[in-house]
XYZ file of C-alpha atoms in Angstrom:
585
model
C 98.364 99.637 76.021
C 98.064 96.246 75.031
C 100.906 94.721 76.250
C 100.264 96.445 79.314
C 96.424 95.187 79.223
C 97.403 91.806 78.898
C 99.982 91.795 81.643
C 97.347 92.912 84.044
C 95.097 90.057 82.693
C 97.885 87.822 83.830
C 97.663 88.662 86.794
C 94.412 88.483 87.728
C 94.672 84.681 86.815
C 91.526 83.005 87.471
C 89.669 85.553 88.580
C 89.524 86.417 85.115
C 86.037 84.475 84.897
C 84.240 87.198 87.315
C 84.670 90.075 84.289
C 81.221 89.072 82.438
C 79.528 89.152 85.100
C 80.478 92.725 86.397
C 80.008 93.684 82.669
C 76.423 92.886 82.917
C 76.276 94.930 85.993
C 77.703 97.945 84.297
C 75.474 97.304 81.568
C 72.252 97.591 83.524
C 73.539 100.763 85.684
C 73.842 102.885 81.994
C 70.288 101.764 81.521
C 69.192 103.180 84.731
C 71.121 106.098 84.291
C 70.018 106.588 80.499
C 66.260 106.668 81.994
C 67.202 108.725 85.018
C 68.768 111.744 82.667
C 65.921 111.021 79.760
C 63.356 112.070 82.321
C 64.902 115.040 83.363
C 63.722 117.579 80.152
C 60.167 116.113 79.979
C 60.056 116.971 83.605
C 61.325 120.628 82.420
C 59.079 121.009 79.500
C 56.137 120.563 81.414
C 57.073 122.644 84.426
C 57.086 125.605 82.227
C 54.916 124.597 79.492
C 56.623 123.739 76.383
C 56.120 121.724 73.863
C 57.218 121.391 70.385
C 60.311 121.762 71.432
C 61.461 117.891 70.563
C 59.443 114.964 68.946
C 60.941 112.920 71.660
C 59.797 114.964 74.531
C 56.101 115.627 73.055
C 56.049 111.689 72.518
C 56.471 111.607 75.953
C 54.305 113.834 77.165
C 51.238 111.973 74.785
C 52.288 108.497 76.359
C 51.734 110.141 80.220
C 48.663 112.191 78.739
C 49.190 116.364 78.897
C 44.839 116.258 79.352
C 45.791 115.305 82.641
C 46.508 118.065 85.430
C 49.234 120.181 85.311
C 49.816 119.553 88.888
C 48.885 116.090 89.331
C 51.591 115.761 86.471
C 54.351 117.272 87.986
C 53.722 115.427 91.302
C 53.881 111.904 89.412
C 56.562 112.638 87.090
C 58.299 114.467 90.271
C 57.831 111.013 92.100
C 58.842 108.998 89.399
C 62.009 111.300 89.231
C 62.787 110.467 93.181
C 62.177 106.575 92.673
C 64.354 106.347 89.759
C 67.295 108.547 91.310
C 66.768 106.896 94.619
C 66.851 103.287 92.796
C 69.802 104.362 90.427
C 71.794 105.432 93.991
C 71.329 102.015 95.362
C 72.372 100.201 92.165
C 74.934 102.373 91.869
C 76.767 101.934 95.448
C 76.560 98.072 95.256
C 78.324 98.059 91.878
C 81.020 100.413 93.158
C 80.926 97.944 96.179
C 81.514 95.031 94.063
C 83.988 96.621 92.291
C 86.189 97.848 94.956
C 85.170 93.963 96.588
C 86.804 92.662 93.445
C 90.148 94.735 93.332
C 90.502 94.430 97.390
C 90.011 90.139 96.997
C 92.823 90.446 94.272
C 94.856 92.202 96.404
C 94.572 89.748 99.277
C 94.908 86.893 96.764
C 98.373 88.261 95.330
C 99.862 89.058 98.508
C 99.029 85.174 99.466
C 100.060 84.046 96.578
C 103.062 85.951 96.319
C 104.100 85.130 99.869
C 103.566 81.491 99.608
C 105.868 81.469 96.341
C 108.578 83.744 97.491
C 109.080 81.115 100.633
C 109.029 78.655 98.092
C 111.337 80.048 95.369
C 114.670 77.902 95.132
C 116.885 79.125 97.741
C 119.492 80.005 94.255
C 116.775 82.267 92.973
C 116.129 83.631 96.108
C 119.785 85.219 97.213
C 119.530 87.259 93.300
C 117.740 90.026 95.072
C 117.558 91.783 98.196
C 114.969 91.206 100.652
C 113.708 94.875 100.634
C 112.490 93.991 97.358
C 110.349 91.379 98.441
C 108.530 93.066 101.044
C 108.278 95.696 98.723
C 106.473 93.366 96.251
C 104.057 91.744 98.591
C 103.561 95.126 100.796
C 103.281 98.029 98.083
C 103.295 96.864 94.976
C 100.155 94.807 95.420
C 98.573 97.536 96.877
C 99.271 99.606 93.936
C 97.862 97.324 91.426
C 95.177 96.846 93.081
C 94.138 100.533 94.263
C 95.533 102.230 91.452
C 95.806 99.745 88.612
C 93.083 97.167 88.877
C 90.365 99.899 90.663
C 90.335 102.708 87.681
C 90.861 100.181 84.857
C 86.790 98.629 86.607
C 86.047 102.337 86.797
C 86.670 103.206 83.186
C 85.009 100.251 81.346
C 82.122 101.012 83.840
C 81.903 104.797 83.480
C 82.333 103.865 79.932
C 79.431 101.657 79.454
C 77.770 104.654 80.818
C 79.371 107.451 78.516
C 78.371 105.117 75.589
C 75.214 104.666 76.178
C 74.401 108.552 77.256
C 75.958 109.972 74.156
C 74.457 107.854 72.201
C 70.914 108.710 73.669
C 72.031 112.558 73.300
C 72.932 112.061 69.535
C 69.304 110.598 69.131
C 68.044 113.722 70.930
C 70.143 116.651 69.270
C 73.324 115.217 67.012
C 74.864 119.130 66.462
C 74.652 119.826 70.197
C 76.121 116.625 71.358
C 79.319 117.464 68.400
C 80.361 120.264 70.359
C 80.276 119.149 73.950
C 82.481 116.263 72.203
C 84.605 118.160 69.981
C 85.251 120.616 73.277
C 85.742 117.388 75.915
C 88.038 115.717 73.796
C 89.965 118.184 72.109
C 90.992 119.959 76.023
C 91.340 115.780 76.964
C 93.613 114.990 74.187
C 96.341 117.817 74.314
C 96.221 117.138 78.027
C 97.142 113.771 77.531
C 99.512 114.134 75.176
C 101.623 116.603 77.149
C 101.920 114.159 80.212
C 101.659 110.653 79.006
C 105.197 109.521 78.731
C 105.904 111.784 81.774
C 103.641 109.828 84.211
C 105.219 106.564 83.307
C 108.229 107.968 84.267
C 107.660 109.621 87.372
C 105.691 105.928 88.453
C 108.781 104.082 87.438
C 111.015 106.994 89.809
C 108.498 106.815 92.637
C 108.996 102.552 92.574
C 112.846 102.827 92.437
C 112.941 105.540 95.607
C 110.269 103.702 97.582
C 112.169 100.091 97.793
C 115.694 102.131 98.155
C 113.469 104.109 101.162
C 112.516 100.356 102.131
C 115.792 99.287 101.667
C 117.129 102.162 103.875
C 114.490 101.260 106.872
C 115.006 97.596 107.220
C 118.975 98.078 107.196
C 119.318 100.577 109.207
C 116.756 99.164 112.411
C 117.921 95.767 111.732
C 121.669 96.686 112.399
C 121.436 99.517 114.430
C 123.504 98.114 117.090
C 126.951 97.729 114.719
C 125.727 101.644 113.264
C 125.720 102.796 116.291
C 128.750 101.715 117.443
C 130.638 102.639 113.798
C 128.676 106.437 114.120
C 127.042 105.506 110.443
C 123.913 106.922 111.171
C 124.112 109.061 108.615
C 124.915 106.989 105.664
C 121.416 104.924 106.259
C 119.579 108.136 107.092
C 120.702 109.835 104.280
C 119.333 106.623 101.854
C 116.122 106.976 103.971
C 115.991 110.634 103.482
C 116.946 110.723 99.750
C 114.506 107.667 98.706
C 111.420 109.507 100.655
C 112.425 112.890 98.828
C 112.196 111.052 95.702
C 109.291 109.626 96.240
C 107.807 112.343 97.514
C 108.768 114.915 94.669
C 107.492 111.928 91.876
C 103.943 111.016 93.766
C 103.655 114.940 93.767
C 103.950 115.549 90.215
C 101.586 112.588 89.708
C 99.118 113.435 91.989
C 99.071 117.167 90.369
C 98.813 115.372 86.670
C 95.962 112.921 87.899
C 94.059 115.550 89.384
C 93.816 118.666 86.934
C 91.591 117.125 84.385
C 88.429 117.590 86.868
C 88.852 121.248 87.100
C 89.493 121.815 83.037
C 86.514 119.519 82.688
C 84.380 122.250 84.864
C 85.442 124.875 82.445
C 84.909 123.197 79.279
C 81.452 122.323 80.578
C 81.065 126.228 81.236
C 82.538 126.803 77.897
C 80.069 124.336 75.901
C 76.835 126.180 77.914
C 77.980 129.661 76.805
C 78.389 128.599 73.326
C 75.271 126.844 72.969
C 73.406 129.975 74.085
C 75.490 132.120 71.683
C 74.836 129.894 69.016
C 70.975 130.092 69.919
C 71.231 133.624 69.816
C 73.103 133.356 66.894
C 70.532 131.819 64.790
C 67.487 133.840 66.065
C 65.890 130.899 68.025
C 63.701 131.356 71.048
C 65.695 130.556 74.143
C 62.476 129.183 75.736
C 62.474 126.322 73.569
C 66.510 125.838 74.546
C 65.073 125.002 77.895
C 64.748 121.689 78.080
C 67.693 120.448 75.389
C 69.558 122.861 78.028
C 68.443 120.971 80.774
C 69.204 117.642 79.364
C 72.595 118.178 78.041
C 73.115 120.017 81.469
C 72.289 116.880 83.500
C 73.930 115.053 80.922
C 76.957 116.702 80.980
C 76.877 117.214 84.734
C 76.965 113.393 84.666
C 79.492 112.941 82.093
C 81.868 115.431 83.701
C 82.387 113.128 86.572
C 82.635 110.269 84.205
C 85.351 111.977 82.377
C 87.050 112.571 85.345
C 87.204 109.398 86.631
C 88.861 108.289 83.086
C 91.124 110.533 82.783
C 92.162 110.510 86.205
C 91.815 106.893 85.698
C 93.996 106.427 82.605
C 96.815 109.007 84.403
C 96.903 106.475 87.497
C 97.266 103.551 85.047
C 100.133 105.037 83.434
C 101.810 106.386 86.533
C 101.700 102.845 87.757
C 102.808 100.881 84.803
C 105.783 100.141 86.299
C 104.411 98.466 89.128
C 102.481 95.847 86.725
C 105.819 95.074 84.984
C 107.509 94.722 88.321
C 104.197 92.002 89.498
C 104.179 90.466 85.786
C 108.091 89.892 86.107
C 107.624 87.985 89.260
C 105.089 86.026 88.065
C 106.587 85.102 85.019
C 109.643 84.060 87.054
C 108.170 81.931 89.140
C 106.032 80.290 86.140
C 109.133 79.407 84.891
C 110.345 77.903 87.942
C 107.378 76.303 89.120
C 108.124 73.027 87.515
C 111.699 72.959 88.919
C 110.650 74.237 92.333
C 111.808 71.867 95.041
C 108.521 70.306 96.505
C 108.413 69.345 99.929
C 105.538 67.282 99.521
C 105.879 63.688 98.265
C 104.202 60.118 98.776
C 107.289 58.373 99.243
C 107.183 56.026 101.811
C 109.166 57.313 105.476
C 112.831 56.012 106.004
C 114.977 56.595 108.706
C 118.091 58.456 108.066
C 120.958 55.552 107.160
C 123.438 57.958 104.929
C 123.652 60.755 102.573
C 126.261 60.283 99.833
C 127.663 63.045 97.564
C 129.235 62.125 94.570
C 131.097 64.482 91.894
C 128.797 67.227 93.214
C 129.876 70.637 91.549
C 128.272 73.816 91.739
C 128.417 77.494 90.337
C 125.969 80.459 90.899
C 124.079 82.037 88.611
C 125.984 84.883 86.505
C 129.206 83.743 87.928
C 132.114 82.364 86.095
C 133.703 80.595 89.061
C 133.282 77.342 90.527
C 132.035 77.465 94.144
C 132.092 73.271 94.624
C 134.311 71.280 92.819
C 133.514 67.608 92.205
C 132.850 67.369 95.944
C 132.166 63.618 97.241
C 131.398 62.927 100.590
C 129.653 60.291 102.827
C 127.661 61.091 105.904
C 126.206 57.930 108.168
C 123.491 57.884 110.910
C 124.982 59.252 114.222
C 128.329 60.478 112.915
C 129.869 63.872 114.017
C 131.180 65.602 110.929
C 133.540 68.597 110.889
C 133.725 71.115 108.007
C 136.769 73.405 107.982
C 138.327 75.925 105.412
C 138.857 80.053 105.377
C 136.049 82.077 103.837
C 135.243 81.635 100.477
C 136.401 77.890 100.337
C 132.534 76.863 99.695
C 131.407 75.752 103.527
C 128.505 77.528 102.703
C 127.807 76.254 99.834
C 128.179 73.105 100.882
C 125.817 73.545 103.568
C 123.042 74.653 101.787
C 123.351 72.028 99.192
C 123.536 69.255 101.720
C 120.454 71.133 102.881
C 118.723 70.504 99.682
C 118.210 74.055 99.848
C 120.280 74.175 95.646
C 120.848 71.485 93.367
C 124.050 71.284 91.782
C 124.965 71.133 88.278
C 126.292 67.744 87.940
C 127.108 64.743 90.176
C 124.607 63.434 92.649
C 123.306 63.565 96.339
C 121.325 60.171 97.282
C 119.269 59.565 100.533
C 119.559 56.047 101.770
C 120.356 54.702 97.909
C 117.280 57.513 96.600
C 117.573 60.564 94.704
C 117.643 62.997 97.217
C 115.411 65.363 95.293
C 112.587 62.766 95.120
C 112.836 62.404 98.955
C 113.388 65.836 100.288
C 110.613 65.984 102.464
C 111.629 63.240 104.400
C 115.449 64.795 104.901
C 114.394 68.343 105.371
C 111.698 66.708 108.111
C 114.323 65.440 110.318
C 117.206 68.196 109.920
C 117.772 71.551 111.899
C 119.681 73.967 111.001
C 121.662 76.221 113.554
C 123.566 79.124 112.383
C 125.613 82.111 113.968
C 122.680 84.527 113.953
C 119.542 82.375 115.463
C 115.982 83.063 114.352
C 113.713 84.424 116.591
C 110.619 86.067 116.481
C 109.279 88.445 118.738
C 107.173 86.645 120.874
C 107.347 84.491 123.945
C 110.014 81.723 124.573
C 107.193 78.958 124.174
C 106.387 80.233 120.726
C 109.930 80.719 120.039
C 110.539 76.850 120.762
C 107.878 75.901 119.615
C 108.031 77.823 115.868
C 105.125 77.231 113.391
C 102.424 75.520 115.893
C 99.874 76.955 117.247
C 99.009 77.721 120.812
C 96.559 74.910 121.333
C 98.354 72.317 119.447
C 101.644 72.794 121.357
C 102.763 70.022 123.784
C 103.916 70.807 127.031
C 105.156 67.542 127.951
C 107.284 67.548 124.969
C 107.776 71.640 125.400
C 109.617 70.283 129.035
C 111.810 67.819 127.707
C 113.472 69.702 125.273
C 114.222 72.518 127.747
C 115.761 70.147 129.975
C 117.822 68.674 127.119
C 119.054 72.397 126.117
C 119.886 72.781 129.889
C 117.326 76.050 129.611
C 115.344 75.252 132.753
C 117.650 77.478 135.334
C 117.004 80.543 132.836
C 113.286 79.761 132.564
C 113.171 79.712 136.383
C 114.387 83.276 136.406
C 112.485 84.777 133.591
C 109.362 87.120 134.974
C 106.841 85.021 133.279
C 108.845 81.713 132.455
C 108.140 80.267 129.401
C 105.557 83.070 128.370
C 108.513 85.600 128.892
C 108.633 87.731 125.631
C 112.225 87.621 124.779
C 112.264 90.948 122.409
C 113.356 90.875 118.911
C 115.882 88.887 117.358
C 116.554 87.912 121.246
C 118.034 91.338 122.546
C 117.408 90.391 126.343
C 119.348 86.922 125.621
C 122.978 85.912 125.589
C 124.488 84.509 122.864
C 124.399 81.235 125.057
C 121.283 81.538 125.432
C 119.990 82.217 121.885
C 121.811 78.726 121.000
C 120.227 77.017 123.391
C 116.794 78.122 122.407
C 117.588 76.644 118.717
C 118.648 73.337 120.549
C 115.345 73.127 122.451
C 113.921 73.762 119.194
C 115.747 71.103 117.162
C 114.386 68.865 119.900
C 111.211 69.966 120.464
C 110.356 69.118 116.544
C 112.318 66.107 117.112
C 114.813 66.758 114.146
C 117.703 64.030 114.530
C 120.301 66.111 112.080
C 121.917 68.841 113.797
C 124.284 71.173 111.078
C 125.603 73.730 112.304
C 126.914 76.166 110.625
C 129.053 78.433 112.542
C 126.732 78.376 115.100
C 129.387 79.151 118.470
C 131.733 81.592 116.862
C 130.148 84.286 118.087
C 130.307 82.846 121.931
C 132.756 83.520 124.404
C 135.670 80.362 124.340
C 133.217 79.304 128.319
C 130.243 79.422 126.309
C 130.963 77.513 123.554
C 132.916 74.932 125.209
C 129.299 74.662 127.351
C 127.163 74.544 123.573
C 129.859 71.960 122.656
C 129.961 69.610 125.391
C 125.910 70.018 125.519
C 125.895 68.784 121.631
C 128.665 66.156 122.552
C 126.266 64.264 125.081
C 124.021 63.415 121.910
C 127.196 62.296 119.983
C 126.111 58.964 118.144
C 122.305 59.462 118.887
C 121.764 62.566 116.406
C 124.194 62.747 113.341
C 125.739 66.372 114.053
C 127.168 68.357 110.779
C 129.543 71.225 112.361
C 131.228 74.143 110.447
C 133.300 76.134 112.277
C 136.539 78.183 112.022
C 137.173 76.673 115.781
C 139.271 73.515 116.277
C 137.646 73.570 119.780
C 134.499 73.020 118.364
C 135.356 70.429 115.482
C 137.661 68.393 117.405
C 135.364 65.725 119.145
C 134.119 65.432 114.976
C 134.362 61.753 113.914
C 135.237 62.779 110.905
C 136.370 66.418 109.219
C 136.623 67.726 105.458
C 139.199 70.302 105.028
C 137.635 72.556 101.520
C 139.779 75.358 100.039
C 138.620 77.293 97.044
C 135.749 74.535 96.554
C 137.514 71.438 97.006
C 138.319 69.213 99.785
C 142.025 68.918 99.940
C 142.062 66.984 103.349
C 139.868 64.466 105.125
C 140.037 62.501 108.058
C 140.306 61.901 111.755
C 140.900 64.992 113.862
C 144.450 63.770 114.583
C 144.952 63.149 110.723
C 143.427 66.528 109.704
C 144.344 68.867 112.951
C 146.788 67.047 114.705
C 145.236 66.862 117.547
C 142.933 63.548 119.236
């Protein structure tokens, strides 16, 4: 429990410093509620006249004056009663308001923060783990430490304060009494949670493993439905869906039963405890009568405790149940800690420079857990306005390459300089002025404008520029045809496009944010040979005014390059002209 107190600690952060605070809340609700159920047996005793049967009570009764009328009595003390319940219901509700404020604000919080750093995690880092688990991460997981984590662990220090502070008013009023309603709560409580402890851990961890492999399931099989379709795989990604949402379902149901049974043995231990303090009283020859109003109170009492109880114990069940989604949030966290310091900031004070060159020398690279060598002492110079082919059959490191010259990973040894500079200490300023274009385009689901214009808002987007960049993409005949132009929504991923047309939209992106480094990675393979020789002769027009990085399988598309590096098996075994490198020019 106290590793697993401490990891939820963690990850409340800052918001660490609000704890006091709702502590002295909690505190001052089990004062109200110690006066609310303190009142409730001298109210008792003098509705049916009895006295003597505690010093507390008759104290009580001498303070308020028993000379006074009977009835006048029971109407203050009755009015008293209402204020103080009435006042203890308000306090009450905005303490469970803050509380529920506080879990919901870390939830929001987290899934900020978590978003924010999961854009930002090196690129390396990033490709370790499937995207499923991600969403799952920001969407569920969250949501379960908030709801189910951070929510009951509030609710049991503040029923707790409560419990401590009633039991220790009832062991002032009647010690013996108060032993057995304990000894009977906590000896049903305890066996209870023996039986199921380690089993709600485990049916949590279950229920987190089916629900991202359900995830999992969803996002693959929507995402490529057309190529599942067409291969009659249905199956295979219903059946994942299917068998994570069984699991899930069959776990959360043996949880939900565990979480929820204490509140019904509670009712019958409460039963229990009544019928053996009256046996007991009958036991020992005493006058029922004066069992009244120590009845009463440890009635109330217990009537209030019983829900308290519950809420712990249901509390301490969902706790456990979720532990594995705190280790799963305090992973992640730690993780990106670690790699905050080495995180590749795109925000620096250096000074803007126009692109002049990008030199690579010795560069050599391996992914994580891997053995091989993806790069291999790669050096390579790129200048302002050059076309540059890469060429090589899969696995020979083009895209590798590509997202190091991205500055998307950092290799192991040799170095990448910007105009003479580090290019880690300038990155900003490269990543500013390059777009990237690959086989499958990204597109969101919106309108063409927003499409082009990706990242700015509606207000702040210029239509002047917005123009130009469709006439430099050649887009304007398919605007003219759309139903609503450039506020056409184009569907997801582009489905009512042509490939043409999806690399065209890219284009008129890459100019619309005015990006003057075009890489394309296998960006016309897809095409038809008419289209692409249209995307390449479109691209060729800029030749010497944007510096144009092309990888392709193509020598169509590669052969206008001014220059082209040949890589097999992470080297570059060839460079040169076209004519030198393809024979062709």
């Amino acid at each position: 429990m106290k590793v697993f107190l401490s990891e939820v600690f963690f990850i409340l952060g800052d918001s660490r410093r609000k704890l006091p605070l709702m502590m002295m809340f909690f505190l001052f609700m089990s004062v109200i509620d110690l006066i609310s159920i303190g009142l409730i047996a001298p109210y008792v005793s003098l509705l049916f006249d009895i006295s003597g049967s505690n010093e507390f009570f008759d104290w009580i009764f001498s303070t308020i004056g028993l000379n006074k009328d009977k009835e006048e009595l029971l109407v203050l003390f009755g009015m008293l009663l209402v204020a103080v319940f009435a006042f203890k219901a308000v306090v009450a509700i905005l303490i469970n308001r803050s509380i529920i404020k506080f879990s919901q604000e870390q939830q929001f919080k987290l899934r900020n923060y978590l978003m924010e750093t999961y854009q930002r995690l090196p690129y390396v880092n990033y490709l370790d783990r499937n995207s499923s688990e991600y969403v799952y991460s920001i969407q569920d997981l969250t949501a379960q430490y908030a709801n189910s984590v951070l929510l009951p662990l509030l609710n049991i220090v503040s029923s707790g304060v409560v419990a401590i502070v009633i039991i220790a008013f009832l062991a002032f009023i009647n010690s013996v009494e108060l032993f057995l309603m304990l000894f009977l709560f906590g000896f049903v409580m305890l066996i209870y949670d023996r039986s199921f402890y380690h089993k709600l851990g485990l049916y949590g961890k279950r229920a987190n493993r089916s629900s991202t492999k359900l995830i999992r399931g969803i996002h693959e099989g929507i995402e490529g439905l057309k190529e599942i379709r067409i291969l009659g795989k249905e199956e295979y990604f219903l059946d994942m869906v299917r068998t994570g949402a069984k699991e899930y379902s069959v776990n959360n149901i043996l949880g939900q039963i565990i979480s929820t049974a204490p509140r019904y043995l509670l009712e019958l231990v409460l039963i229990i405890f009544i019928v053996l303090l009256v046996m007991l009283t009958l036991q020992l020859d005493k006058d029922l009568h004066l069992l009244a109003p120590t009845l009463s109170l440890f009635g109330v009492a217990a009537i209030r405790l019983l829900p308290i109880a519950n809420i712990i114990t249901t509390s301490l069940t969902r706790l456990r149940y979720n532990r594995d989604a705190v280790s799963r949030l305090y992973s992640d966290l730690i993780q990106i800690d670690r790699t905050e310091s080495q995180r590749e900031n795109r925000h620096t004070d250096t000074k803007f420079e126009t692109f002049n060159k990008l030199q690579l020398n010795g560069v050599q690279f391996s992914y994580p857990n891997t053995t091989q060598i993806a790069l291999n002492n790669i050096s390579l110079e790129i200048q302002s306005g050059e076309s540059i082919g890469l060429i090589g059959a899969s696995g020979s490191g083009k895209t590798t390459l590509v997202d190091i010259l991205l500055g998307l990973m950092s290799p192991q040894q040799g170095t990448i300089k910007y105009n003479d500079n580090p290019l880690q200490d300038v990155l900003s300023i490269w990543q500013d002025q390059v777009a990237y274009l690959p086989q499958q385009i990204f597109l969101i689901d919106d309108t063409l404008r927003r499409n082009i214009a990706l990242g700015v808002n509606d207000e702040n987007i210029d239509d002047k520029i917005l123009d130009l960049a469709l006439n430099q993409a050649e887009l304007m005949e398919m605007v003219n045809h759309l139903p609503d132009g450039i506020d056409t929504i184009i569907g997801e991923r582009g489905v009512r496009l042509s490939g043409g047309q999806r690399q065209r939209i890219a284009l008129a992106r890459a100019f619309y944010h005015g990006r003057n480094i075009l890489v394309m990675d296998e960006s016309t393979s897809a095409l038809d040979s008419e289209t692409e020789k249209e995307i390449v002769d479109e691209i060729q027009k800029f030749k010497g005014k944007k510096t144009i990085i092309v990888v392709a399988h193509r020598f169509s598309t590669i052969q206008y390059c001014d220059r082209i590096y040949k890589l097999e098996n992470g080297s570059i075994i060839q460079q040169g002209s076209p004519k030198e490198v393809l024979g062709v020019g």
